[in-house]
Coordinates of C-alpha atoms in Angstrom, one line a residue:
Chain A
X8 CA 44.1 -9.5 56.3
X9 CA 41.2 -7.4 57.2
X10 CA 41.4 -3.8 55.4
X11 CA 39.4 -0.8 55.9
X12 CA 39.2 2.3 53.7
X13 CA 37.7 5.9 55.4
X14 CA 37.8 9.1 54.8
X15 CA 35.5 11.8 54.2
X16 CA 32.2 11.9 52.0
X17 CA 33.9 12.7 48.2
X18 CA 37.3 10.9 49.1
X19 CA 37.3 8.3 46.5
X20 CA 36.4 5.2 49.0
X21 CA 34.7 3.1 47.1
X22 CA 36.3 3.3 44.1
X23 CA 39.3 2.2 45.9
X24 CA 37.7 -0.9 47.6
X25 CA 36.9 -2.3 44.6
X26 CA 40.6 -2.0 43.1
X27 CA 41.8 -3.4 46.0
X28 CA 39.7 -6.1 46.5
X29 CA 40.6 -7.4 42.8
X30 CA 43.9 -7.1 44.1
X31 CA 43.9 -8.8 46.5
X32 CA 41.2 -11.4 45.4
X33 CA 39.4 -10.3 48.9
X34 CA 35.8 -10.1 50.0
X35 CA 34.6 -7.0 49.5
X36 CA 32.2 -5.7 52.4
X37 CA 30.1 -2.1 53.3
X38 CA 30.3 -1.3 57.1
X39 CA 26.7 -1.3 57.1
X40 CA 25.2 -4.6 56.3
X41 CA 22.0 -5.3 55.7
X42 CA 21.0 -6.6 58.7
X43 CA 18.0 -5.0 60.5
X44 CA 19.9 -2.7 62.4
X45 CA 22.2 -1.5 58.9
X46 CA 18.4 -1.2 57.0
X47 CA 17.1 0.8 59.8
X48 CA 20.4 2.9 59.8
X49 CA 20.1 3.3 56.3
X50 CA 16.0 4.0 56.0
X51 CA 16.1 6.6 58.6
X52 CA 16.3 10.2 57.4
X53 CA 17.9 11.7 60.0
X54 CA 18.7 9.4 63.1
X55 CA 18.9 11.0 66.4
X56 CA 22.8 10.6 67.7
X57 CA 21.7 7.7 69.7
X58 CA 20.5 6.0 67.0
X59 CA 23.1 6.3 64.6
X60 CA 25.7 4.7 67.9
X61 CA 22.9 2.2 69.0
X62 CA 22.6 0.6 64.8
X63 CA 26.2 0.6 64.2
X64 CA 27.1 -0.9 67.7
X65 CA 24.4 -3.3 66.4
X66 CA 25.1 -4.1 63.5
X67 CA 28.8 -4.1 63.5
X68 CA 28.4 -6.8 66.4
X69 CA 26.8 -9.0 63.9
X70 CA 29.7 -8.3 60.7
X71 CA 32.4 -9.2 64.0
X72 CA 32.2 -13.0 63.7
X73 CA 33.1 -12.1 59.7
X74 CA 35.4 -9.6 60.3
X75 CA 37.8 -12.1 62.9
X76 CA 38.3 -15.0 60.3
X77 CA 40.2 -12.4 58.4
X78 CA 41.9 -10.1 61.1
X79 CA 45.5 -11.1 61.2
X80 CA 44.9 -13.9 58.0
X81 CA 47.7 -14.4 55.2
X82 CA 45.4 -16.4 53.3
X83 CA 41.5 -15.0 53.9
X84 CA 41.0 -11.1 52.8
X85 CA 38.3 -8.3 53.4
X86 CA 38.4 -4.7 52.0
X87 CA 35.6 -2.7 54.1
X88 CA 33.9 0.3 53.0
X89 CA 34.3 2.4 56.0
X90 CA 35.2 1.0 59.3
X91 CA 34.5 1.6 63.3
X92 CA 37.0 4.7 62.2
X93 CA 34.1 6.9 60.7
X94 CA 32.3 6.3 63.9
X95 CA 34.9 7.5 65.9
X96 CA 35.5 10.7 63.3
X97 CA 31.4 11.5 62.6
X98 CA 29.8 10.4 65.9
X99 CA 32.1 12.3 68.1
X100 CA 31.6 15.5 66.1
X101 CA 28.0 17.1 68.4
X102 CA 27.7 14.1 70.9
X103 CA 29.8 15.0 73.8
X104 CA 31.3 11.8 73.5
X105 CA 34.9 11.5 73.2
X106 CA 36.5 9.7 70.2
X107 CA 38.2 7.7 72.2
X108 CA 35.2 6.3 74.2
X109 CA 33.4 5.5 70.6
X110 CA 37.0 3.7 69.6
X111 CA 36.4 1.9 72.5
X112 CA 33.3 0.8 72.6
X113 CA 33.5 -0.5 69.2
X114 CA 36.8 -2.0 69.6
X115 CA 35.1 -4.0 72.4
X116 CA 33.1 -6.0 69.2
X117 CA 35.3 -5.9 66.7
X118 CA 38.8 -7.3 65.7
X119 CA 42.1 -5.9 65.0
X120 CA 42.4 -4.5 61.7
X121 CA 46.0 -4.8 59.9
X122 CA 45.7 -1.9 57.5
X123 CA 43.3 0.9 57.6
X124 CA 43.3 3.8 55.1
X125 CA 42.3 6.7 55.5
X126 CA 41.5 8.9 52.4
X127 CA 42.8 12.5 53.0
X128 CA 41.4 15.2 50.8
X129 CA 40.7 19.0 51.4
X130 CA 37.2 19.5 52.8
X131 CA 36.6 21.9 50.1
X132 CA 37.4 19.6 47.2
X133 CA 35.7 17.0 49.3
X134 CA 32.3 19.0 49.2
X135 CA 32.9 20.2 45.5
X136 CA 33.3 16.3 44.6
X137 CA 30.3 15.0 46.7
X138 CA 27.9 18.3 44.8
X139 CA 29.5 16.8 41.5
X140 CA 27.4 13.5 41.8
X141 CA 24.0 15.4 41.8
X142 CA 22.4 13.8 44.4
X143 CA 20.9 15.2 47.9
X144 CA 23.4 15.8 50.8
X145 CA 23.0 13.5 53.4
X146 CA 22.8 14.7 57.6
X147 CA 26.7 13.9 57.8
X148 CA 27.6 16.1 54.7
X149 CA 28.3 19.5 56.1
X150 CA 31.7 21.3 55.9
X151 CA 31.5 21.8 59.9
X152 CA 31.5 17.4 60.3
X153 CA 33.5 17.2 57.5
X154 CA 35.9 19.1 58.8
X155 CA 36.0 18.2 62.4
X156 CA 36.1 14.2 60.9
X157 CA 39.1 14.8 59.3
X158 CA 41.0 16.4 62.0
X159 CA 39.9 13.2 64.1
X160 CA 40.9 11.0 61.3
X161 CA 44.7 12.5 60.8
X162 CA 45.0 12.8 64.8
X163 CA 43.9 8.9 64.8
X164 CA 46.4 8.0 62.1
X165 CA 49.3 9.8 64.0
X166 CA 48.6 7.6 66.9
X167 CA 48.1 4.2 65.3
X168 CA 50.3 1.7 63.3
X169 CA 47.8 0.5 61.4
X170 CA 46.0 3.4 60.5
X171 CA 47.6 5.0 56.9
X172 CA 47.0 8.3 55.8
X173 CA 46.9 8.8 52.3
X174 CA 46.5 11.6 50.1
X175 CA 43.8 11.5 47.9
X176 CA 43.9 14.4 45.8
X177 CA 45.4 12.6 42.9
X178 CA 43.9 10.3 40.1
X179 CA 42.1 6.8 41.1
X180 CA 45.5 5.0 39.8
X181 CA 47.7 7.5 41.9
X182 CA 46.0 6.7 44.7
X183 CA 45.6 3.2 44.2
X184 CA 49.3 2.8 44.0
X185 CA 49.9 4.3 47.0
X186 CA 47.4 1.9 48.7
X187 CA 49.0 -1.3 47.2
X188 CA 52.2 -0.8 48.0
X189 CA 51.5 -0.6 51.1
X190 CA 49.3 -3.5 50.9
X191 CA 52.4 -5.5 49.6
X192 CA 54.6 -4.3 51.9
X193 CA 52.5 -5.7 54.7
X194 CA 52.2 -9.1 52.7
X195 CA 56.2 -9.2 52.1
X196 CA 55.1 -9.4 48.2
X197 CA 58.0 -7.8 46.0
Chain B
X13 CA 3.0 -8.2 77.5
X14 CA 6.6 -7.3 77.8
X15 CA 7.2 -6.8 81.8
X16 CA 10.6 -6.5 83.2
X17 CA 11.5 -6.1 86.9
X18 CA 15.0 -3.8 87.6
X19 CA 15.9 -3.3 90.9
X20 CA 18.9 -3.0 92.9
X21 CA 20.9 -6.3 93.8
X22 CA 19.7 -7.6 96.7
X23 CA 16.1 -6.2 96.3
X24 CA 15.2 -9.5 95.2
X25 CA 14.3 -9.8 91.2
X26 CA 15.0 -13.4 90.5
X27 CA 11.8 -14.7 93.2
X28 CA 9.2 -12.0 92.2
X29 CA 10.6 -13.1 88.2
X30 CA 9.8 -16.8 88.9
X31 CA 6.8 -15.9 90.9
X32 CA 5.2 -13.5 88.1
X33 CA 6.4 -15.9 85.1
X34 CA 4.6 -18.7 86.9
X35 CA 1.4 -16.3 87.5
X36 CA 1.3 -15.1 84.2
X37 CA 2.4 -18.6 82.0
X38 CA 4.9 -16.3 81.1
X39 CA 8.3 -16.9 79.1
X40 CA 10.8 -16.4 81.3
X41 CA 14.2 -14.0 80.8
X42 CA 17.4 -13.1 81.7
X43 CA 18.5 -9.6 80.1
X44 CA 21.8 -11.2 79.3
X45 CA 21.2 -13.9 76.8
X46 CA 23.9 -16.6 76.3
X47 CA 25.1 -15.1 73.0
X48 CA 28.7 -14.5 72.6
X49 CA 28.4 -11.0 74.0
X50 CA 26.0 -12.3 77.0
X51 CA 28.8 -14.9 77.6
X52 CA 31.5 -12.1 77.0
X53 CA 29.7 -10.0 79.8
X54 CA 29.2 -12.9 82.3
X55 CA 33.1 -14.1 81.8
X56 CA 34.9 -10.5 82.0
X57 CA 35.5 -9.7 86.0
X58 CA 36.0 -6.0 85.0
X59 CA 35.1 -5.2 82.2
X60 CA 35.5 -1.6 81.3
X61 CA 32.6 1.0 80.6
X62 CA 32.8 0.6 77.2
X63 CA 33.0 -2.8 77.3
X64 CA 29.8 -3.1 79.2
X65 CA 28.0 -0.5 77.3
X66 CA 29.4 -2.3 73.7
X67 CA 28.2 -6.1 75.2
X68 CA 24.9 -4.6 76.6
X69 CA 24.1 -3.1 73.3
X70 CA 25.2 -5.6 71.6
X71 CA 23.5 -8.9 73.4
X72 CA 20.2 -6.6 73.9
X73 CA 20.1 -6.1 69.7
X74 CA 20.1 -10.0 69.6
X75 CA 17.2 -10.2 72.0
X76 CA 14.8 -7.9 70.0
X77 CA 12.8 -9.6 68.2
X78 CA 11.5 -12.1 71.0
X79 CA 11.0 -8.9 72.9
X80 CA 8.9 -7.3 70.4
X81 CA 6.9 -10.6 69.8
X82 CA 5.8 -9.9 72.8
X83 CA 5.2 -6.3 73.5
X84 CA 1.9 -5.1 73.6
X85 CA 0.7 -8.6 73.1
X86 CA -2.6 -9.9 75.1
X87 CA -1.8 -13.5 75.0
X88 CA 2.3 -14.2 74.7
X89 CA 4.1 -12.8 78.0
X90 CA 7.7 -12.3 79.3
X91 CA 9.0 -11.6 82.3
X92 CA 12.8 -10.4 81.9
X93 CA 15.1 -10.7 84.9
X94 CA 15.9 -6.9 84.6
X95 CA 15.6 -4.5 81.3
X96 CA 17.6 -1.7 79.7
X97 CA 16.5 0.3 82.8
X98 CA 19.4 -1.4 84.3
X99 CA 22.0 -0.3 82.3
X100 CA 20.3 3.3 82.3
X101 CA 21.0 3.5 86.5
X102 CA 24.2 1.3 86.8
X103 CA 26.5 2.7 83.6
X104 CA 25.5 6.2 83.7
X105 CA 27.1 6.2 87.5
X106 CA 30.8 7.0 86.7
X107 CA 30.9 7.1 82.8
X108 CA 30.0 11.1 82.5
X109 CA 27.4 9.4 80.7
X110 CA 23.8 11.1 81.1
X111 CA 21.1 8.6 82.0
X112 CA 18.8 9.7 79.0
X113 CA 21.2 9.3 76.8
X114 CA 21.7 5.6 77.8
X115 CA 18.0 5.3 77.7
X116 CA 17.9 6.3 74.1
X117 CA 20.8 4.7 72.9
X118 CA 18.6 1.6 74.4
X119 CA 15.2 2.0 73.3
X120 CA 16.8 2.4 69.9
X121 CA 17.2 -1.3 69.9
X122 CA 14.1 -2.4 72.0
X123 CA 10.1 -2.2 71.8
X124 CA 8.3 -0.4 74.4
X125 CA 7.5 -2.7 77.9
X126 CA 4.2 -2.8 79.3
X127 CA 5.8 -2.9 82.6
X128 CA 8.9 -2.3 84.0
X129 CA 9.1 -2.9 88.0
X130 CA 11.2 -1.6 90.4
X131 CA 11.5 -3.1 93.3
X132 CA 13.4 -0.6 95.5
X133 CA 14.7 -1.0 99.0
X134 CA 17.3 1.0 101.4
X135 CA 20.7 0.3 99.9
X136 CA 22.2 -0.5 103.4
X137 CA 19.2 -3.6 103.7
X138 CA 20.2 -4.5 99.8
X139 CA 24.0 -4.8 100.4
X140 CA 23.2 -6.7 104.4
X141 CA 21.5 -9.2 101.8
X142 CA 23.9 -9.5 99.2
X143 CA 26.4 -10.2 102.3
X144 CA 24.0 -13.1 103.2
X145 CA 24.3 -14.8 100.5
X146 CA 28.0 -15.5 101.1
X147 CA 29.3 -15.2 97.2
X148 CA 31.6 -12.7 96.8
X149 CA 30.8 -9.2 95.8
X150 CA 31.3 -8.3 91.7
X151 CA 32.2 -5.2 90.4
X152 CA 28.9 -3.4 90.8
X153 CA 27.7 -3.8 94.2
X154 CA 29.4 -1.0 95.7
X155 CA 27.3 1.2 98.4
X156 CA 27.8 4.3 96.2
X157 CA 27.1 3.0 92.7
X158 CA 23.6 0.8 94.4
X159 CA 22.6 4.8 95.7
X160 CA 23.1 6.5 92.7
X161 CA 21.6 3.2 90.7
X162 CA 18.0 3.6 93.2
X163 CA 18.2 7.8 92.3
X164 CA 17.7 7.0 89.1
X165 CA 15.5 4.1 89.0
X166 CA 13.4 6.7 91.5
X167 CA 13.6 9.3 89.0
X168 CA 13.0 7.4 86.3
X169 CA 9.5 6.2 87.9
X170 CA 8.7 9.7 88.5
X171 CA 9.0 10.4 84.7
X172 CA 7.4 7.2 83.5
X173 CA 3.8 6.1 83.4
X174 CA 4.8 2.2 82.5
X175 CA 7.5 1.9 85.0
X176 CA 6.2 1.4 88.6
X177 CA 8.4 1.7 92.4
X178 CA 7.5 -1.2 94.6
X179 CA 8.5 -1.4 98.0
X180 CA 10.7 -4.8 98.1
X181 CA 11.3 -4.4 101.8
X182 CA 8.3 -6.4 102.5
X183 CA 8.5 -10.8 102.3
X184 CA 8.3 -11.8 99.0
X185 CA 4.7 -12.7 99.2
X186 CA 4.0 -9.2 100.4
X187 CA 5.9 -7.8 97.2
X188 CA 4.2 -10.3 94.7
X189 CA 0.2 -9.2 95.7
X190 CA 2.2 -6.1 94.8
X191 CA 3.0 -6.9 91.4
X192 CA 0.3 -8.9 90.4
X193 CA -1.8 -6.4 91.8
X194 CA -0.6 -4.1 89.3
X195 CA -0.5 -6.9 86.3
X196 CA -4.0 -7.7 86.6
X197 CA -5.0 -4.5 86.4
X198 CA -3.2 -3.8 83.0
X199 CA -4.8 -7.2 81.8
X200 CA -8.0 -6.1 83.5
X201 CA -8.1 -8.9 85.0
X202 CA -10.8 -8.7 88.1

């Protein structure tokens, strides 16, 4: 199966990836690779908006030929930090461009995914968690994006299947419970 | 030197492409490459907005490298059978897309050309010789997109000092002392 897990910056994401992926025995991926295009996304201080759209169209292109040996797979696994989701949440927040355009323009490289969490936390506790770590906010770390991603993100999980919106206010286990039970469900495990 | 020549169908690229390559002992290009998303492209009879933009971006990321090899280069030449320039004039026609926003997603991904050529012509003379031909129209050789496609290749000249308008409504060996007029010079050539 191919698995994503989004949400906003402070959610809990990674952490999560890696339980699941032991779970699951699953390759364990970022979104942004470290291709040219995810170095270049990740080196630049603040990209313009075009930037950010042109590297991740870019560099998800090259992750798609990964990405479709385990979309729709009982056997072959991949947890994702992040997903084309994020893009459709962050990018859409000053561009002008709607998120359903981004969804589609990314969903013209990449596969269907079978599950795809999204994290769901208060933007408040988000940004409390995110100043906890000590480190500089990055350019997509303000309460106006993280707010607006959010709203994009629960509007996108009302709409989709596939897309699971999970509350992530409790502990790493709590939340991880929820995640593999929903995992197992979709694998018919007991 | 990276040189490109856009234009209009009909205006005819492909001749002046051969004719300059041939000139110049240059490598010669097509802007979609036969990757999976040049192939994509090519095999999709309608593909939607996103779809081009996504395949565009996508196959163009691929060819960067050999385009930056090179651009600005005195001794290794290409000539590409049309550039990002394209997509600029034909996707921003009904997408609500701005054209410099479709520039800069582009040049995101690509160096800087040495020259870009348009060869322009009256759209009514470009679609009597796309008739000629006999093959059947595609998707984007419709009178109104080909008129809003030579606005902006016009505008876009204005606003550029590397991207030159020549008249293409001339015989071909009229419009090649045009270009090579203008190659020359940039080589200094006498």
């Amino acid at each position: 199966m191919l698995i994503s897990i989004d949400g906003i910056d402070g959610c809990g994401k990674s952490t999560q990836v890696g339980l699941l992926a032991e779970h699951l025995g699953a390759q364990q991926i970022r979104e942004i690779s470290d291709s040219r295009w995810g170095r270049k996304l990740k080196s630049t201080p603040s990209p313009t908006l075009e930037e950010q759209l042109a590297w991740f169209l870019a560099d998800r292109a090259l992750l798609a030929p990964m990405l479709e040996r385990a979309s729709n797979s009982r056997k072959h696994h991949i947890v994702s930090d992040r997903s084309y989701l994020s893009t459709v949440a962050y990018q859409s927040f000053d561009s002008g461009l709607a998120p359903g355009m981004l969804e589609r323009m990314n969903r013209a490289l990449v596969p269907h995914y079978d599950l795809m969490f999204v994290l769901d936390l208060p933007v408040d506790l988000a940004m409390m968690r995110v100043r906890k770590r000590g480190e500089a906010l990055t350019w997509c770390e303000t309460e106006g994006r993280l707010t607006w991603a959010r709203r994009v993100f629960e509007a996108w999980a009302a709409q989709h299947d596939n897309i699971v919106l999970v509350d992530a206010t409790g502990t790493p286990e709590t939340v991880f419970s929820l995640l593999r039970h929903q995992v197992d469900r979709s694998l018919r495990l007991p």
